Short mmCIF file of C-alpha atoms in Angstrom, two decimals:
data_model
loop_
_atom_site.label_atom_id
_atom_site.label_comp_id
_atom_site.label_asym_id
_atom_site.label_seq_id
_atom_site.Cartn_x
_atom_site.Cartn_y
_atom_site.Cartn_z
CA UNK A 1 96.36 111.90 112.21
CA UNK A 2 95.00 112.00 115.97
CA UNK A 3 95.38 114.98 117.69
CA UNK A 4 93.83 116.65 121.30
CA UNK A 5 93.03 119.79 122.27
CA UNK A 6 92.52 121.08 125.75
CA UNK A 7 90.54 124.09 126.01
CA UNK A 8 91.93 126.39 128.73
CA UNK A 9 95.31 126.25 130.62
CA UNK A 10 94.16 127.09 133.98
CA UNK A 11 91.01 126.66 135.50
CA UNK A 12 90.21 127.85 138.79
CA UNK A 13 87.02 126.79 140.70
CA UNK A 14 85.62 126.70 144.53
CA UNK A 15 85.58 124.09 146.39
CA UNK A 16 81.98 122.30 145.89
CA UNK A 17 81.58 123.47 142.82
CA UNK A 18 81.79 121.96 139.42
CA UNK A 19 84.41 120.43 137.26
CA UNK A 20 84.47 120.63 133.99
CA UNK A 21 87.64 120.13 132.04
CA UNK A 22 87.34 120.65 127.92
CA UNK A 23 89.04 118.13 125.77
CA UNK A 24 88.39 118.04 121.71
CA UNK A 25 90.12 114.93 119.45
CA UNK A 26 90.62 114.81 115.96
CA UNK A 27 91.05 111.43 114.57
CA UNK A 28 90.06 109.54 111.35
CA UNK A 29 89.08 106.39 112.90
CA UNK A 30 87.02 105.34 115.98
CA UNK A 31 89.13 107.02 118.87
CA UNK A 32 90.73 105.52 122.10
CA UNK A 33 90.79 108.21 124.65
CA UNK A 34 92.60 108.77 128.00
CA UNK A 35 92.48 111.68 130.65
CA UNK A 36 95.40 111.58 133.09
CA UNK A 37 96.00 113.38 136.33
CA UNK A 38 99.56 114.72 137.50
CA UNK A 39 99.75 115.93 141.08
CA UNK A 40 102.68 118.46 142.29
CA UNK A 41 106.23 116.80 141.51
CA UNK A 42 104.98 113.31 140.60
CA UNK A 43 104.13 111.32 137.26
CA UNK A 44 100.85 111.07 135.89
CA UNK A 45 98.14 108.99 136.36
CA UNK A 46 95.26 107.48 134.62
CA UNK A 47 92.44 108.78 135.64
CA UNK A 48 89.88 107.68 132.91
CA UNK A 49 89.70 106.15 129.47
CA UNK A 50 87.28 105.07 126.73
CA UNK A 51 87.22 102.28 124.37
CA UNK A 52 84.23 101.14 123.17
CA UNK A 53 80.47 100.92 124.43
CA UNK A 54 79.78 103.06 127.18
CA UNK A 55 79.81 106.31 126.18
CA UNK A 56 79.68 108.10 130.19
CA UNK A 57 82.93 107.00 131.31
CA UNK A 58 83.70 106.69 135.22
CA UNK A 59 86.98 107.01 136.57
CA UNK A 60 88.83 107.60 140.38
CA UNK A 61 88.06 110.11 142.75
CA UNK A 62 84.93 111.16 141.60
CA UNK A 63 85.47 111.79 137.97
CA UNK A 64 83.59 111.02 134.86
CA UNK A 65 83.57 112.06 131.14
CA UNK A 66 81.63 111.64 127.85
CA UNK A 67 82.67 110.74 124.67
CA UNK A 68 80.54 112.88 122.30
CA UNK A 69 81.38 111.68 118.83
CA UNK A 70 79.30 114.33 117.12
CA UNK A 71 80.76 116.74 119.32
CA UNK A 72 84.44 114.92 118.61
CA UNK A 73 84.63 115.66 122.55
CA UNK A 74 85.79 114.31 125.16
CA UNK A 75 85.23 116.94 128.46
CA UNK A 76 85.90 115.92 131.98
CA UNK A 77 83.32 116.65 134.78
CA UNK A 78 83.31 115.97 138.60
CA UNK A 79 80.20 117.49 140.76
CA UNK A 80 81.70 118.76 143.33
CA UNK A 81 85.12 119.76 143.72
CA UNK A 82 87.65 119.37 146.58
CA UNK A 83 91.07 120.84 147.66
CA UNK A 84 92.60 117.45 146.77
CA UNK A 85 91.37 117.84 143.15
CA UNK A 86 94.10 120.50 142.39
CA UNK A 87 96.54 118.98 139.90
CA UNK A 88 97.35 119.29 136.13
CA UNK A 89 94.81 117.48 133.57
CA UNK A 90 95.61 116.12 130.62
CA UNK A 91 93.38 114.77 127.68
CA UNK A 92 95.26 112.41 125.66
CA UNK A 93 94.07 110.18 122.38
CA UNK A 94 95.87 106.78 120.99
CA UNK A 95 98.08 107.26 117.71
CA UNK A 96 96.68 104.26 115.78
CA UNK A 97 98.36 105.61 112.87
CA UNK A 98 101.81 104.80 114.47
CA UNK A 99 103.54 101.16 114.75
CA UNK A 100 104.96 102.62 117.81
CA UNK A 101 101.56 102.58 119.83
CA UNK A 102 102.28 106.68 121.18
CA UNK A 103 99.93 108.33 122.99
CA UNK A 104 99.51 111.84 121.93
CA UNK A 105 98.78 114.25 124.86
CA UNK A 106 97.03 117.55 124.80
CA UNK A 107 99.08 120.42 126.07
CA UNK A 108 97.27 120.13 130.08
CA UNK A 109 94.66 122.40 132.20
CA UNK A 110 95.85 123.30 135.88
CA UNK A 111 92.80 122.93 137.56
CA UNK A 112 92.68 125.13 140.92
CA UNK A 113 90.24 125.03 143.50
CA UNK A 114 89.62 127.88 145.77
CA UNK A 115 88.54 127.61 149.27
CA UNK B 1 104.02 95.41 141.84
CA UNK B 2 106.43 98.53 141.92
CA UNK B 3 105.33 99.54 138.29
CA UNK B 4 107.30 101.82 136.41
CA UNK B 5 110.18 102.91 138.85
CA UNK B 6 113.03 105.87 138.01
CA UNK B 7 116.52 106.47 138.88
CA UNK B 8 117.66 108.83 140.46
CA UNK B 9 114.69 111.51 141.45
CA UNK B 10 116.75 114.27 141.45
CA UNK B 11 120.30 115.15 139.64
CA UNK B 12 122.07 118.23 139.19
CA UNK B 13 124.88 118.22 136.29
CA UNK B 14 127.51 120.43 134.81
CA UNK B 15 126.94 121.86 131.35
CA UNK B 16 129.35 118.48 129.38
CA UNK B 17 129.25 116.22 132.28
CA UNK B 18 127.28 113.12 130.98
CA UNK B 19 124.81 110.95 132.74
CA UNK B 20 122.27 107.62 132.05
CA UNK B 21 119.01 107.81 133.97
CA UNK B 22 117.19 104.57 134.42
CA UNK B 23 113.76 103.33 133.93
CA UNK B 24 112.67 100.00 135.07
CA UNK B 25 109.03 98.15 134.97
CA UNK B 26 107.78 95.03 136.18
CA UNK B 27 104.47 94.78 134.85
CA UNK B 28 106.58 92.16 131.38
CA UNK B 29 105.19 95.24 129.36
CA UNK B 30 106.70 95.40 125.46
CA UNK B 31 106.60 99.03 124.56
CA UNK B 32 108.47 101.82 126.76
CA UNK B 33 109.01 105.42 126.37
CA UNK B 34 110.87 108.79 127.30
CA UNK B 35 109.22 112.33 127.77
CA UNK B 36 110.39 115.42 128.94
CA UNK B 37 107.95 117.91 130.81
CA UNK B 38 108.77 121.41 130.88
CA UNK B 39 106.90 124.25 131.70
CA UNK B 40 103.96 125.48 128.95
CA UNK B 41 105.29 122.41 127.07
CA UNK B 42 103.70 119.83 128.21
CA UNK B 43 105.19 116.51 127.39
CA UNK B 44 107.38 116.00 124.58
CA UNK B 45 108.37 112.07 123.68
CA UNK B 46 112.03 111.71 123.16
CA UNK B 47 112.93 108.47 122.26
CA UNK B 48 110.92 104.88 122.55
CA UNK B 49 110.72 101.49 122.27
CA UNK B 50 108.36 98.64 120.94
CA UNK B 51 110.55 95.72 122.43
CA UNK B 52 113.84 94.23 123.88
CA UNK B 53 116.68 95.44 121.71
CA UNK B 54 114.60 98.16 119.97
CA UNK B 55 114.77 101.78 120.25
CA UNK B 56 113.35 104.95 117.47
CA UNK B 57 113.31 108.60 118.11
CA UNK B 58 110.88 110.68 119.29
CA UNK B 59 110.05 114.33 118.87
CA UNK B 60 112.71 115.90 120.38
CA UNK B 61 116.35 113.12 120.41
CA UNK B 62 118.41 115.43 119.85
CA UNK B 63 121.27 114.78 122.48
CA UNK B 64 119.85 111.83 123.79
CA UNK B 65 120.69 108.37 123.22
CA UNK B 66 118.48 105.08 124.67
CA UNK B 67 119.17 101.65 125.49
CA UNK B 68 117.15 98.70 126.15
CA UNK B 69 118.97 95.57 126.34
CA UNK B 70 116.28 94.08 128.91
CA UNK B 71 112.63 93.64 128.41
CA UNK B 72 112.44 95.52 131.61
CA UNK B 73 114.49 98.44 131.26
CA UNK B 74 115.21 101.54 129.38
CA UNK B 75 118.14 103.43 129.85
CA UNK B 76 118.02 107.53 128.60
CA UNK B 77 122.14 108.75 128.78
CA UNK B 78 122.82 112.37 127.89
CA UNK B 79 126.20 112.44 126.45
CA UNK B 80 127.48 116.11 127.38
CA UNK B 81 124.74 117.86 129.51
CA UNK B 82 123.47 121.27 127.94
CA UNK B 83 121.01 123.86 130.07
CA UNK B 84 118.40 123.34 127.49
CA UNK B 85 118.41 119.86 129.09
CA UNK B 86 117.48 120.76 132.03
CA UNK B 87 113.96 119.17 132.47
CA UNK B 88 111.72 116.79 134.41
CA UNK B 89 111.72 113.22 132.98
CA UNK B 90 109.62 110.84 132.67
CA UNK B 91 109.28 107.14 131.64
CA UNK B 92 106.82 105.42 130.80
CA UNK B 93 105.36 101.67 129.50
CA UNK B 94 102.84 99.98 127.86
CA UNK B 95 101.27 96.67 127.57
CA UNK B 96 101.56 96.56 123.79
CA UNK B 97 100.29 97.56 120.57
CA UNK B 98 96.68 97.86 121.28
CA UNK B 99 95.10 101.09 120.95
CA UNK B 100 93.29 100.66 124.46
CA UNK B 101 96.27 100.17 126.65
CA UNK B 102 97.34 102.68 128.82
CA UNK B 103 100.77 104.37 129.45
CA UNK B 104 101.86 103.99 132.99
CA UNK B 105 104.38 106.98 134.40
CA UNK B 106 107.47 106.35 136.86
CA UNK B 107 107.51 109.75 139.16
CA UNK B 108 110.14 111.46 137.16
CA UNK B 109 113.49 112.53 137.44
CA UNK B 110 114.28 116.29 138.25
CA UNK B 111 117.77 117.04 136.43
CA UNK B 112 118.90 120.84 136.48
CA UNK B 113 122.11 121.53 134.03
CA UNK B 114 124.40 124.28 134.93
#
């Protein structure tokens, strides 16, 4: 079965600094993987995702991550963080072994960004 | 597009009153789901749906029922409220089966039970 696991519930960094958000999958087959963003009191949203090919992933507002399949990782990097980059993360990896198509989210990472 | 839209945003209830919160998408997409979000919890699926007329349980259905009589909606009703209800909810959609596709997320509805 798939599974996530985030690495870290809060991470606090200053602003200009690096991002890097840790993600680890588990899965039996070749994985689909999402991160998603959720700002303060509204729903998330897709920041990111892999399918196939490319293995350096680029997403919105700056973001990237790389799916490391010896590594079964998935981590979440930005080079320079801003005060606008303060939200919950969360990994998240496709159930293929479910009819019902789920997504199965890791628990999150409140990423904080000091000034 | 409005995407996945939720109603209402906010709701306070009496522990046994009973409510339906609805979830609507425009994007013709087959599969739709309920979460709820609570704190250290992250999100928890409670019931779903792979098409018109279909619905399965989730994780966590206890006390929850789900409707979804139209392609484009999906109706969550709480039959008597409880305070363990009390949650942030969220619906979501998806294109179909394929492992690639995306969820997209309506902005939640904040319901506090007392």
């Amino acid at each position: 079965a798939q599974s996530v696991t985030q690495l870290g519930s809060h991470v606090s960094v200053s602003e200009g600094a690096l991002v890097l958000l840790r993600c680890n999958y588990s899965s039996s087959v070749p994985p689909y993987l999402f991160w998603y963003v959720q700002y303060p009191n509204q729903g998330l949203q897709l920041l990111l995702k892999y399918t196939t090919g490319a293995t350096l992933v680029k997403g919105i507002n700056g973001f990237e991550a790389e799916f490391k399949k010896s590594e079964t990782s998935f981590h979440l990097t930005k080079p320079s963080a801003h005060m606008s980059d303060a939200a919950e993360y969360f990994c998240a990896v496709s159930d293929l072994t479910s009819s019902a198509s789920k997504i199965i989210f890791g628990s999150g990472t409140r990423l904080s960004i000091r000034p | 597009n409005a995407g996945v839209t939720q109603t209402p945003k906010f709701r306070v209830l009496k522990t046994g009153q009973s409510m339906t919160l609805l979830c609507a998408q425009d994007m013709n997409h087959e599969y739709m789901y309920w979460y709820r979000q609570d704190p250290g919890m992250g999100l928890r699926l409670i019931h779903y749906s792979v098409g018109e007329g279909t619905t399965a349980k989730g994780e966590v259905p206890d006390g929850y029922n789900v409707s979804r009589l139209k392609k484009q909606n999906f109706l969550l009703g709480l039959e008597s409220a409880a305070p363990s209800q009390t949650s942030v909810y969220f619906c979501a959609s998806r294109r179909g089966q394929g492992g690639s596709y995306e969820q997209y997320f309506g902005p939640g509805t904040r319901l506090t039970v007392t």
